[in-house]
Amino acid sequence: MSAVQRRNRWMMFFFILPMLVVFLAIVIIPSLQSIQLSFTDYDGISPTYNYVGVDNYHEIITSGRFWNAVKNTLILGIGSAFIINVISLVMALLLDRIHHFSGFFRTIVYLPSLVSAFIASTIWKYMLNYNFGAVNSILKKAGLEGWVHDWLGDSHIVVWVLLFLICFTLGGNTTLIYLSNLQSVPQELVEAAEVDGASGWQVFRHVTWPMLAGSVTVNFTLSLIGGWVIFDQIQVLTGGGPGFVSETMAFFIYRLGFGEYRAGFGSAAAVLLFIIVMITTVITNKYMRGREIQA
């Protein structure tokens, strides 16, 4: 390696050094400290704590509340990832066929993504209020009193209501990624398939869909990771209630660490969540990458 190359490498290293220091300070070091605290009875306030070994992990995996949070996380995470990707792909296909006022329609589709989850959830909280919410008021005026529900207070449906709201407010970025990928599909292939007598479905199945393999991998992985750490909607809409029914893993960790002052116990739950996210992400990526090769 020449002196010029060595100098250039050192220059690149010095350019990234400030960001590397910040990343170590606010991500890596706290993460390692969280692993340490997961083996203690730290309450988040006292300067002293005792090491309790794997007691926190044992208590977590034998807790019904923890497994309920895991179930909700799986429903909201996998469910929202699948539904958002299907809806976004359909919307992208429709937008790709619109030639007049295309910019206007794309803006309309993307707008919900510009609203923070906190604001969107606050709006929905008022709309779904049992006493004066717009949803129940409309149902009553339409003569559908039997459909009136305490949407956020009924333990049997609250998780499914949350799933709907999450899918409704997300998906703008996913749609744009699909749309940009659709516009890069060679039109010569599509036209050749149509000339050979292929139907619209056959063109999509054998030409368009394989070309979307990369964007499907990216979108599904990002949606899945986002689904695992859903927090804002739970905090605003239900607070984990009624009881602990609608808690997710992220909200479970927050409530343990900051609401019940069991930071050590919450750190153990955070470590388990990290392991779950890593495993599912690796498996999903491996499957999706394999599908890209086959496509």
mmCIF file of N, CA and C in Angstrom, residues 149-255:
data_model
loop_
_atom_site.group_PDB
_atom_site.id
_atom_site.type_symbol
_atom_site.label_atom_id
_atom_site.label_comp_id
_atom_site.label_asym_id
_atom_site.label_seq_id
_atom_site.Cartn_x
_atom_site.Cartn_y
_atom_site.Cartn_z
ATOM 1 N N HIS A 149 -69.370 -0.140 19.843
ATOM 2 C CA HIS A 149 -68.488 -0.844 20.774
ATOM 3 C C HIS A 149 -67.620 0.147 21.541
ATOM 4 N N ASP A 150 -67.116 -0.344 22.643
ATOM 5 C CA ASP A 150 -66.031 0.358 23.321
ATOM 6 C C ASP A 150 -64.752 -0.163 22.670
ATOM 7 N N TRP A 151 -64.400 0.422 21.533
ATOM 8 C CA TRP A 151 -63.370 -0.131 20.659
ATOM 9 C C TRP A 151 -62.025 -0.315 21.347
ATOM 10 N N LEU A 152 -61.683 0.572 22.240
ATOM 11 C CA LEU A 152 -60.376 0.515 22.899
ATOM 12 C C LEU A 152 -60.462 -0.051 24.312
ATOM 13 N N GLY A 153 -61.674 -0.428 24.742
ATOM 14 C CA GLY A 153 -61.841 -0.958 26.090
ATOM 15 C C GLY A 153 -62.317 -2.384 26.120
ATOM 16 N N ASP A 154 -62.628 -2.960 24.960
ATOM 17 C CA ASP A 154 -63.082 -4.349 24.875
ATOM 18 C C ASP A 154 -61.872 -5.255 24.698
ATOM 19 N N SER A 155 -61.583 -6.067 25.692
ATOM 20 C CA SER A 155 -60.375 -6.905 25.661
ATOM 21 C C SER A 155 -60.384 -7.922 24.536
ATOM 22 N N HIS A 156 -61.556 -8.228 23.975
ATOM 23 C CA HIS A 156 -61.642 -9.233 22.912
ATOM 24 C C HIS A 156 -61.259 -8.682 21.538
ATOM 25 N N ILE A 157 -61.400 -7.379 21.347
ATOM 26 C CA ILE A 157 -61.153 -6.818 20.019
ATOM 27 C C ILE A 157 -60.079 -5.745 19.995
ATOM 28 N N VAL A 158 -59.591 -5.314 21.149
ATOM 29 C CA VAL A 158 -58.697 -4.159 21.187
ATOM 30 C C VAL A 158 -57.429 -4.382 20.365
ATOM 31 N N VAL A 159 -56.855 -5.581 20.401
ATOM 32 C CA VAL A 159 -55.621 -5.845 19.643
ATOM 33 C C VAL A 159 -55.883 -5.745 18.141
ATOM 34 N N TRP A 160 -57.055 -6.218 17.696
ATOM 35 C CA TRP A 160 -57.384 -6.174 16.270
ATOM 36 C C TRP A 160 -57.689 -4.743 15.837
ATOM 37 N N VAL A 161 -58.259 -3.953 16.731
ATOM 38 C CA VAL A 161 -58.467 -2.534 16.436
ATOM 39 C C VAL A 161 -57.119 -1.840 16.276
ATOM 40 N N LEU A 162 -56.177 -2.144 17.163
ATOM 41 C CA LEU A 162 -54.840 -1.572 17.064
ATOM 42 C C LEU A 162 -54.161 -1.976 15.757
ATOM 43 N N LEU A 163 -54.348 -3.229 15.349
ATOM 44 C CA LEU A 163 -53.768 -3.698 14.089
ATOM 45 C C LEU A 163 -54.310 -2.886 12.917
ATOM 46 N N PHE A 164 -55.616 -2.646 12.917
ATOM 47 C CA PHE A 164 -56.223 -1.845 11.850
ATOM 48 C C PHE A 164 -55.650 -0.435 11.832
ATOM 49 N N LEU A 165 -55.545 0.192 13.001
ATOM 50 C CA LEU A 165 -55.074 1.571 13.064
ATOM 51 C C LEU A 165 -53.619 1.680 12.627
ATOM 52 N N ILE A 166 -52.802 0.715 13.010
ATOM 53 C CA ILE A 166 -51.391 0.725 12.625
ATOM 54 C C ILE A 166 -51.258 0.600 11.109
ATOM 55 N N CYS A 167 -52.042 -0.300 10.522
ATOM 56 C CA CYS A 167 -51.991 -0.489 9.064
ATOM 57 C C CYS A 167 -52.539 0.727 8.332
ATOM 58 N N PHE A 168 -53.498 1.409 8.942
ATOM 59 C CA PHE A 168 -54.119 2.567 8.307
ATOM 60 C C PHE A 168 -53.169 3.755 8.251
ATOM 61 N N THR A 169 -52.362 3.926 9.287
ATOM 62 C CA THR A 169 -51.522 5.121 9.387
ATOM 63 C C THR A 169 -50.123 4.925 8.806
ATOM 64 N N LEU A 170 -49.725 3.693 8.536
ATOM 65 C CA LEU A 170 -48.399 3.427 7.980
ATOM 66 C C LEU A 170 -48.522 2.958 6.531
ATOM 67 N N GLY A 171 -47.429 2.913 5.836
ATOM 68 C CA GLY A 171 -47.439 2.353 4.492
ATOM 69 C C GLY A 171 -47.070 3.327 3.388
ATOM 70 N N GLY A 172 -46.997 4.637 3.676
ATOM 71 C CA GLY A 172 -46.666 5.606 2.637
ATOM 72 C C GLY A 172 -45.284 5.372 2.048
ATOM 73 N N ASN A 173 -44.287 5.183 2.903
ATOM 74 C CA ASN A 173 -42.930 4.930 2.417
ATOM 75 C C ASN A 173 -42.863 3.613 1.657
ATOM 76 N N THR A 174 -43.559 2.606 2.173
ATOM 77 C CA THR A 174 -43.574 1.297 1.513
ATOM 78 C C THR A 174 -44.149 1.410 0.112
ATOM 79 N N THR A 175 -45.220 2.166 -0.041
ATOM 80 C CA THR A 175 -45.839 2.360 -1.350
ATOM 81 C C THR A 175 -44.872 3.033 -2.318
ATOM 82 N N LEU A 176 -44.160 4.047 -1.849
ATOM 83 C CA LEU A 176 -43.235 4.762 -2.725
ATOM 84 C C LEU A 176 -42.080 3.877 -3.170
ATOM 85 N N ILE A 177 -41.607 3.010 -2.290
ATOM 86 C CA ILE A 177 -40.525 2.090 -2.671
ATOM 87 C C ILE A 177 -41.009 1.134 -3.752
ATOM 88 N N TYR A 178 -42.212 0.583 -3.588
ATOM 89 C CA TYR A 178 -42.771 -0.294 -4.609
ATOM 90 C C TYR A 178 -42.971 0.464 -5.922
ATOM 91 N N LEU A 179 -43.470 1.686 -5.819
ATOM 92 C CA LEU A 179 -43.752 2.472 -7.013
ATOM 93 C C LEU A 179 -42.476 2.776 -7.786
ATOM 94 N N SER A 180 -41.417 3.155 -7.077
ATOM 95 C CA SER A 180 -40.150 3.446 -7.754
ATOM 96 C C SER A 180 -39.586 2.195 -8.419
ATOM 97 N N ASN A 181 -39.778 1.039 -7.780
ATOM 98 C CA ASN A 181 -39.314 -0.220 -8.363
ATOM 99 C C ASN A 181 -40.152 -0.601 -9.586
ATOM 100 N N LEU A 182 -41.467 -0.343 -9.513
ATOM 101 C CA LEU A 182 -42.341 -0.640 -10.653
ATOM 102 C C LEU A 182 -41.946 0.173 -11.879
ATOM 103 N N GLN A 183 -41.554 1.405 -11.656
ATOM 104 C CA GLN A 183 -41.210 2.265 -12.780
ATOM 105 C C GLN A 183 -39.865 1.916 -13.401
ATOM 106 N N SER A 184 -39.114 1.032 -12.728
ATOM 107 C CA SER A 184 -37.842 0.572 -13.295
ATOM 108 C C SER A 184 -37.986 -0.761 -14.024
ATOM 109 N N VAL A 185 -39.200 -1.331 -14.033
ATOM 110 C CA VAL A 185 -39.434 -2.580 -14.756
ATOM 111 C C VAL A 185 -39.376 -2.289 -16.252
ATOM 112 N N PRO A 186 -38.542 -2.988 -17.007
ATOM 113 C CA PRO A 186 -38.430 -2.732 -18.455
ATOM 114 C C PRO A 186 -39.773 -2.932 -19.161
ATOM 115 N N GLN A 187 -40.250 -1.900 -19.831
ATOM 116 C CA GLN A 187 -41.525 -1.986 -20.530
ATOM 117 C C GLN A 187 -41.453 -2.939 -21.724
ATOM 118 N N GLU A 188 -40.234 -3.172 -22.235
ATOM 119 C CA GLU A 188 -40.109 -4.093 -23.364
ATOM 120 C C GLU A 188 -40.562 -5.501 -22.979
ATOM 121 N N LEU A 189 -40.231 -5.908 -21.739
ATOM 122 C CA LEU A 189 -40.631 -7.238 -21.280
ATOM 123 C C LEU A 189 -42.151 -7.321 -21.127
ATOM 124 N N VAL A 190 -42.743 -6.259 -20.565
ATOM 125 C CA VAL A 190 -44.189 -6.243 -20.388
ATOM 126 C C VAL A 190 -44.891 -6.291 -21.737
ATOM 127 N N GLU A 191 -44.427 -5.478 -22.667
ATOM 128 C CA GLU A 191 -45.052 -5.443 -23.996
ATOM 129 C C GLU A 191 -44.872 -6.759 -24.734
ATOM 130 N N ALA A 192 -43.706 -7.380 -24.568
ATOM 131 C CA ALA A 192 -43.468 -8.670 -25.225
ATOM 132 C C ALA A 192 -44.409 -9.733 -24.677
ATOM 133 N N ALA A 193 -44.619 -9.714 -23.363
ATOM 134 C CA ALA A 193 -45.537 -10.689 -22.758
ATOM 135 C C ALA A 193 -46.965 -10.454 -23.236
ATOM 136 N N GLU A 194 -47.351 -9.194 -23.349
ATOM 137 C CA GLU A 194 -48.707 -8.887 -23.814
ATOM 138 C C GLU A 194 -48.893 -9.294 -25.272
ATOM 139 N N VAL A 195 -47.855 -9.095 -26.087
ATOM 140 C CA VAL A 195 -47.929 -9.510 -27.496
ATOM 141 C C VAL A 195 -48.076 -11.019 -27.607
ATOM 142 N N ASP A 196 -47.424 -11.745 -26.693
ATOM 143 C CA ASP A 196 -47.520 -13.216 -26.705
ATOM 144 C C ASP A 196 -48.848 -13.722 -26.164
ATOM 145 N N GLY A 197 -49.740 -12.802 -25.762
ATOM 146 C CA GLY A 197 -51.073 -13.192 -25.316
ATOM 147 C C GLY A 197 -51.224 -13.383 -23.819
ATOM 148 N N ALA A 198 -50.237 -12.911 -23.043
ATOM 149 C CA ALA A 198 -50.329 -13.065 -21.586
ATOM 150 C C ALA A 198 -51.398 -12.131 -21.030
ATOM 151 N N SER A 199 -52.157 -12.633 -20.060
ATOM 152 C CA SER A 199 -53.165 -11.802 -19.397
ATOM 153 C C SER A 199 -52.483 -10.857 -18.414
ATOM 154 N N GLY A 200 -53.274 -9.907 -17.860
ATOM 155 C CA GLY A 200 -52.721 -8.965 -16.895
ATOM 156 C C GLY A 200 -52.118 -9.670 -15.695
ATOM 157 N N TRP A 201 -52.802 -10.714 -15.200
ATOM 158 C CA TRP A 201 -52.288 -11.471 -14.053
ATOM 159 C C TRP A 201 -51.001 -12.202 -14.410
ATOM 160 N N GLN A 202 -50.944 -12.792 -15.609
ATOM 161 C CA GLN A 202 -49.748 -13.522 -16.024
ATOM 162 C C GLN A 202 -48.556 -12.579 -16.186
ATOM 163 N N VAL A 203 -48.822 -11.361 -16.697
ATOM 164 C CA VAL A 203 -47.741 -10.383 -16.811
ATOM 165 C C VAL A 203 -47.205 -10.030 -15.426
ATOM 166 N N PHE A 204 -48.122 -9.822 -14.479
ATOM 167 C CA PHE A 204 -47.689 -9.488 -13.119
ATOM 168 C C PHE A 204 -46.944 -10.659 -12.482
ATOM 169 N N ARG A 205 -47.470 -11.859 -12.637
ATOM 170 C CA ARG A 205 -46.889 -13.033 -11.977
ATOM 171 C C ARG A 205 -45.513 -13.388 -12.519
ATOM 172 N N HIS A 206 -45.325 -13.304 -13.822
ATOM 173 C CA HIS A 206 -44.090 -13.801 -14.421
ATOM 174 C C HIS A 206 -43.108 -12.710 -14.839
ATOM 175 N N VAL A 207 -43.565 -11.462 -14.891
ATOM 176 C CA VAL A 207 -42.665 -10.381 -15.292
ATOM 177 C C VAL A 207 -42.473 -9.365 -14.157
ATOM 178 N N THR A 208 -43.591 -8.772 -13.707
ATOM 179 C CA THR A 208 -43.487 -7.693 -12.718
ATOM 180 C C THR A 208 -43.055 -8.203 -11.352
ATOM 181 N N TRP A 209 -43.705 -9.244 -10.861
ATOM 182 C CA TRP A 209 -43.426 -9.745 -9.512
ATOM 183 C C TRP A 209 -41.966 -10.133 -9.297
ATOM 184 N N PRO A 210 -41.336 -10.889 -10.219
ATOM 185 C CA PRO A 210 -39.907 -11.194 -10.012
ATOM 186 C C PRO A 210 -39.035 -9.943 -9.959
ATOM 187 N N MET A 211 -39.426 -8.901 -10.716
ATOM 188 C CA MET A 211 -38.643 -7.669 -10.717
ATOM 189 C C MET A 211 -38.761 -6.909 -9.393
ATOM 190 N N LEU A 212 -39.797 -7.215 -8.621
ATOM 191 C CA LEU A 212 -40.024 -6.529 -7.347
ATOM 192 C C LEU A 212 -39.373 -7.246 -6.167
ATOM 193 N N ALA A 213 -38.649 -8.314 -6.436
ATOM 194 C CA ALA A 213 -38.116 -9.142 -5.350
ATOM 195 C C ALA A 213 -37.288 -8.333 -4.358
ATOM 196 N N GLY A 214 -36.417 -7.442 -4.861
ATOM 197 C CA GLY A 214 -35.562 -6.651 -3.973
ATOM 198 C C GLY A 214 -36.356 -5.721 -3.083
ATOM 199 N N SER A 215 -37.345 -5.026 -3.644
ATOM 200 C CA SER A 215 -38.145 -4.086 -2.846
ATOM 201 C C SER A 215 -39.033 -4.830 -1.855
ATOM 202 N N VAL A 216 -39.494 -6.029 -2.202
ATOM 203 C CA VAL A 216 -40.286 -6.828 -1.259
ATOM 204 C C VAL A 216 -39.440 -7.180 -0.037
ATOM 205 N N THR A 217 -38.194 -7.569 -0.273
ATOM 206 C CA THR A 217 -37.291 -7.902 0.835
ATOM 207 C C THR A 217 -37.083 -6.708 1.751
ATOM 208 N N VAL A 218 -36.777 -5.559 1.165
ATOM 209 C CA VAL A 218 -36.526 -4.350 1.954
ATOM 210 C C VAL A 218 -37.776 -3.939 2.728
ATOM 211 N N ASN A 219 -38.906 -3.872 2.031
ATOM 212 C CA ASN A 219 -40.141 -3.402 2.666
ATOM 213 C C ASN A 219 -40.618 -4.335 3.769
ATOM 214 N N PHE A 220 -40.584 -5.634 3.509
ATOM 215 C CA PHE A 220 -41.078 -6.567 4.520
ATOM 216 C C PHE A 220 -40.171 -6.575 5.746
ATOM 217 N N THR A 221 -38.862 -6.498 5.528
ATOM 218 C CA THR A 221 -37.928 -6.485 6.653
ATOM 219 C C THR A 221 -38.122 -5.233 7.506
ATOM 220 N N LEU A 222 -38.217 -4.069 6.855
ATOM 221 C CA LEU A 222 -38.415 -2.819 7.589
ATOM 222 C C LEU A 222 -39.756 -2.813 8.322
ATOM 223 N N SER A 223 -40.799 -3.312 7.668
ATOM 224 C CA SER A 223 -42.122 -3.354 8.297
ATOM 225 C C SER A 223 -42.120 -4.291 9.497
ATOM 226 N N LEU A 224 -41.426 -5.408 9.362
ATOM 227 C CA LEU A 224 -41.371 -6.378 10.459
ATOM 228 C C LEU A 224 -40.632 -5.808 11.661
ATOM 229 N N ILE A 225 -39.499 -5.169 11.415
ATOM 230 C CA ILE A 225 -38.743 -4.559 12.519
ATOM 231 C C ILE A 225 -39.579 -3.473 13.185
ATOM 232 N N GLY A 226 -40.239 -2.639 12.366
ATOM 233 C CA GLY A 226 -41.107 -1.606 12.923
ATOM 234 C C GLY A 226 -42.245 -2.183 13.736
ATOM 235 N N GLY A 227 -42.770 -3.328 13.299
ATOM 236 C CA GLY A 227 -43.853 -3.981 14.031
ATOM 237 C C GLY A 227 -43.417 -4.520 15.376
ATOM 238 N N TRP A 228 -42.171 -4.969 15.467
ATOM 239 C CA TRP A 228 -41.684 -5.516 16.739
ATOM 240 C C TRP A 228 -41.596 -4.448 17.821
ATOM 241 N N VAL A 229 -41.354 -3.200 17.430
ATOM 242 C CA VAL A 229 -41.104 -2.150 18.427
ATOM 243 C C VAL A 229 -42.240 -1.126 18.464
ATOM 244 N N ILE A 230 -43.457 -1.536 18.145
ATOM 245 C CA ILE A 230 -44.619 -0.644 18.217
ATOM 246 C C ILE A 230 -44.805 -0.178 19.660
ATOM 247 N N PHE A 231 -44.851 1.139 19.830
ATOM 248 C CA PHE A 231 -44.970 1.692 21.179
ATOM 249 C C PHE A 231 -45.952 2.862 21.242
ATOM 250 N N ASP A 232 -45.772 3.842 20.364
ATOM 251 C CA ASP A 232 -46.551 5.085 20.445
ATOM 252 C C ASP A 232 -48.053 4.823 20.442
ATOM 253 N N GLN A 233 -48.498 3.959 19.538
ATOM 254 C CA GLN A 233 -49.932 3.690 19.431
ATOM 255 C C GLN A 233 -50.482 3.079 20.715
ATOM 256 N N ILE A 234 -49.713 2.189 21.323
ATOM 257 C CA ILE A 234 -50.163 1.540 22.559
ATOM 258 C C ILE A 234 -50.206 2.554 23.692
ATOM 259 N N GLN A 235 -49.178 3.382 23.777
ATOM 260 C CA GLN A 235 -49.102 4.380 24.853
ATOM 261 C C GLN A 235 -50.273 5.351 24.787
ATOM 262 N N VAL A 236 -50.614 5.817 23.601
ATOM 263 C CA VAL A 236 -51.655 6.838 23.456
ATOM 264 C C VAL A 236 -53.047 6.231 23.527
ATOM 265 N N LEU A 237 -53.261 5.134 22.827
ATOM 266 C CA LEU A 237 -54.615 4.611 22.654
ATOM 267 C C LEU A 237 -55.120 3.801 23.840
ATOM 268 N N THR A 238 -54.285 2.931 24.394
ATOM 269 C CA THR A 238 -54.779 2.011 25.427
ATOM 270 C C THR A 238 -53.960 2.016 26.707
ATOM 271 N N GLY A 239 -52.715 2.498 26.649
ATOM 272 C CA GLY A 239 -51.860 2.412 27.832
ATOM 273 C C GLY A 239 -51.608 0.977 28.252
ATOM 274 N N GLY A 240 -51.714 0.060 27.279
ATOM 275 C CA GLY A 240 -51.521 -1.358 27.571
ATOM 276 C C GLY A 240 -52.773 -2.061 28.042
ATOM 277 N N GLY A 241 -53.844 -1.301 28.259
ATOM 278 C CA GLY A 241 -55.073 -1.872 28.809
ATOM 279 C C GLY A 241 -56.039 -2.363 27.754
ATOM 280 N N PRO A 242 -57.203 -2.806 28.211
ATOM 281 C CA PRO A 242 -57.594 -2.892 29.629
ATOM 282 C C PRO A 242 -56.735 -3.921 30.379
ATOM 283 N N GLY A 243 -56.290 -3.529 31.545
ATOM 284 C CA GLY A 243 -55.351 -4.362 32.300
ATOM 285 C C GLY A 243 -54.013 -4.383 31.591
ATOM 286 N N PHE A 244 -53.567 -5.598 31.221
ATOM 287 C CA PHE A 244 -52.337 -5.765 30.449
ATOM 288 C C PHE A 244 -52.633 -6.377 29.083
ATOM 289 N N VAL A 245 -53.886 -6.377 28.674
ATOM 290 C CA VAL A 245 -54.328 -7.131 27.498
ATOM 291 C C VAL A 245 -53.625 -6.691 26.226
ATOM 292 N N SER A 246 -53.426 -5.373 26.027
ATOM 293 C CA SER A 246 -52.887 -4.891 24.760
ATOM 294 C C SER A 246 -51.410 -4.507 24.829
ATOM 295 N N GLU A 247 -50.709 -4.955 25.844
ATOM 296 C CA GLU A 247 -49.284 -4.663 25.933
ATOM 297 C C GLU A 247 -48.504 -5.358 24.824
ATOM 298 N N THR A 248 -47.544 -4.658 24.257
ATOM 299 C CA THR A 248 -46.572 -5.257 23.354
ATOM 300 C C THR A 248 -45.245 -5.374 24.100
ATOM 301 N N MET A 249 -44.273 -6.009 23.477
ATOM 302 C CA MET A 249 -42.984 -6.166 24.132
ATOM 303 C C MET A 249 -42.353 -4.816 24.452
ATOM 304 N N ALA A 250 -42.407 -3.890 23.488
ATOM 305 C CA ALA A 250 -41.798 -2.573 23.717
ATOM 306 C C ALA A 250 -42.482 -1.840 24.867
ATOM 307 N N PHE A 251 -43.811 -1.889 24.902
ATOM 308 C CA PHE A 251 -44.531 -1.204 25.973
ATOM 309 C C PHE A 251 -44.345 -1.938 27.299
ATOM 310 N N PHE A 252 -44.256 -3.252 27.265
ATOM 311 C CA PHE A 252 -43.998 -4.067 28.450
ATOM 312 C C PHE A 252 -42.674 -3.656 29.088
ATOM 313 N N ILE A 253 -41.654 -3.478 28.260
ATOM 314 C CA ILE A 253 -40.336 -3.068 28.746
ATOM 315 C C ILE A 253 -40.400 -1.667 29.349
ATOM 316 N N TYR A 254 -41.088 -0.767 28.665
ATOM 317 C CA TYR A 254 -41.209 0.615 29.158
ATOM 318 C C TYR A 254 -41.926 0.647 30.515
ATOM 319 N N ARG A 255 -43.027 -0.070 30.617
ATOM 320 C CA ARG A 255 -43.802 -0.034 31.862
ATOM 321 C C ARG A 255 -43.008 -0.642 33.015
#
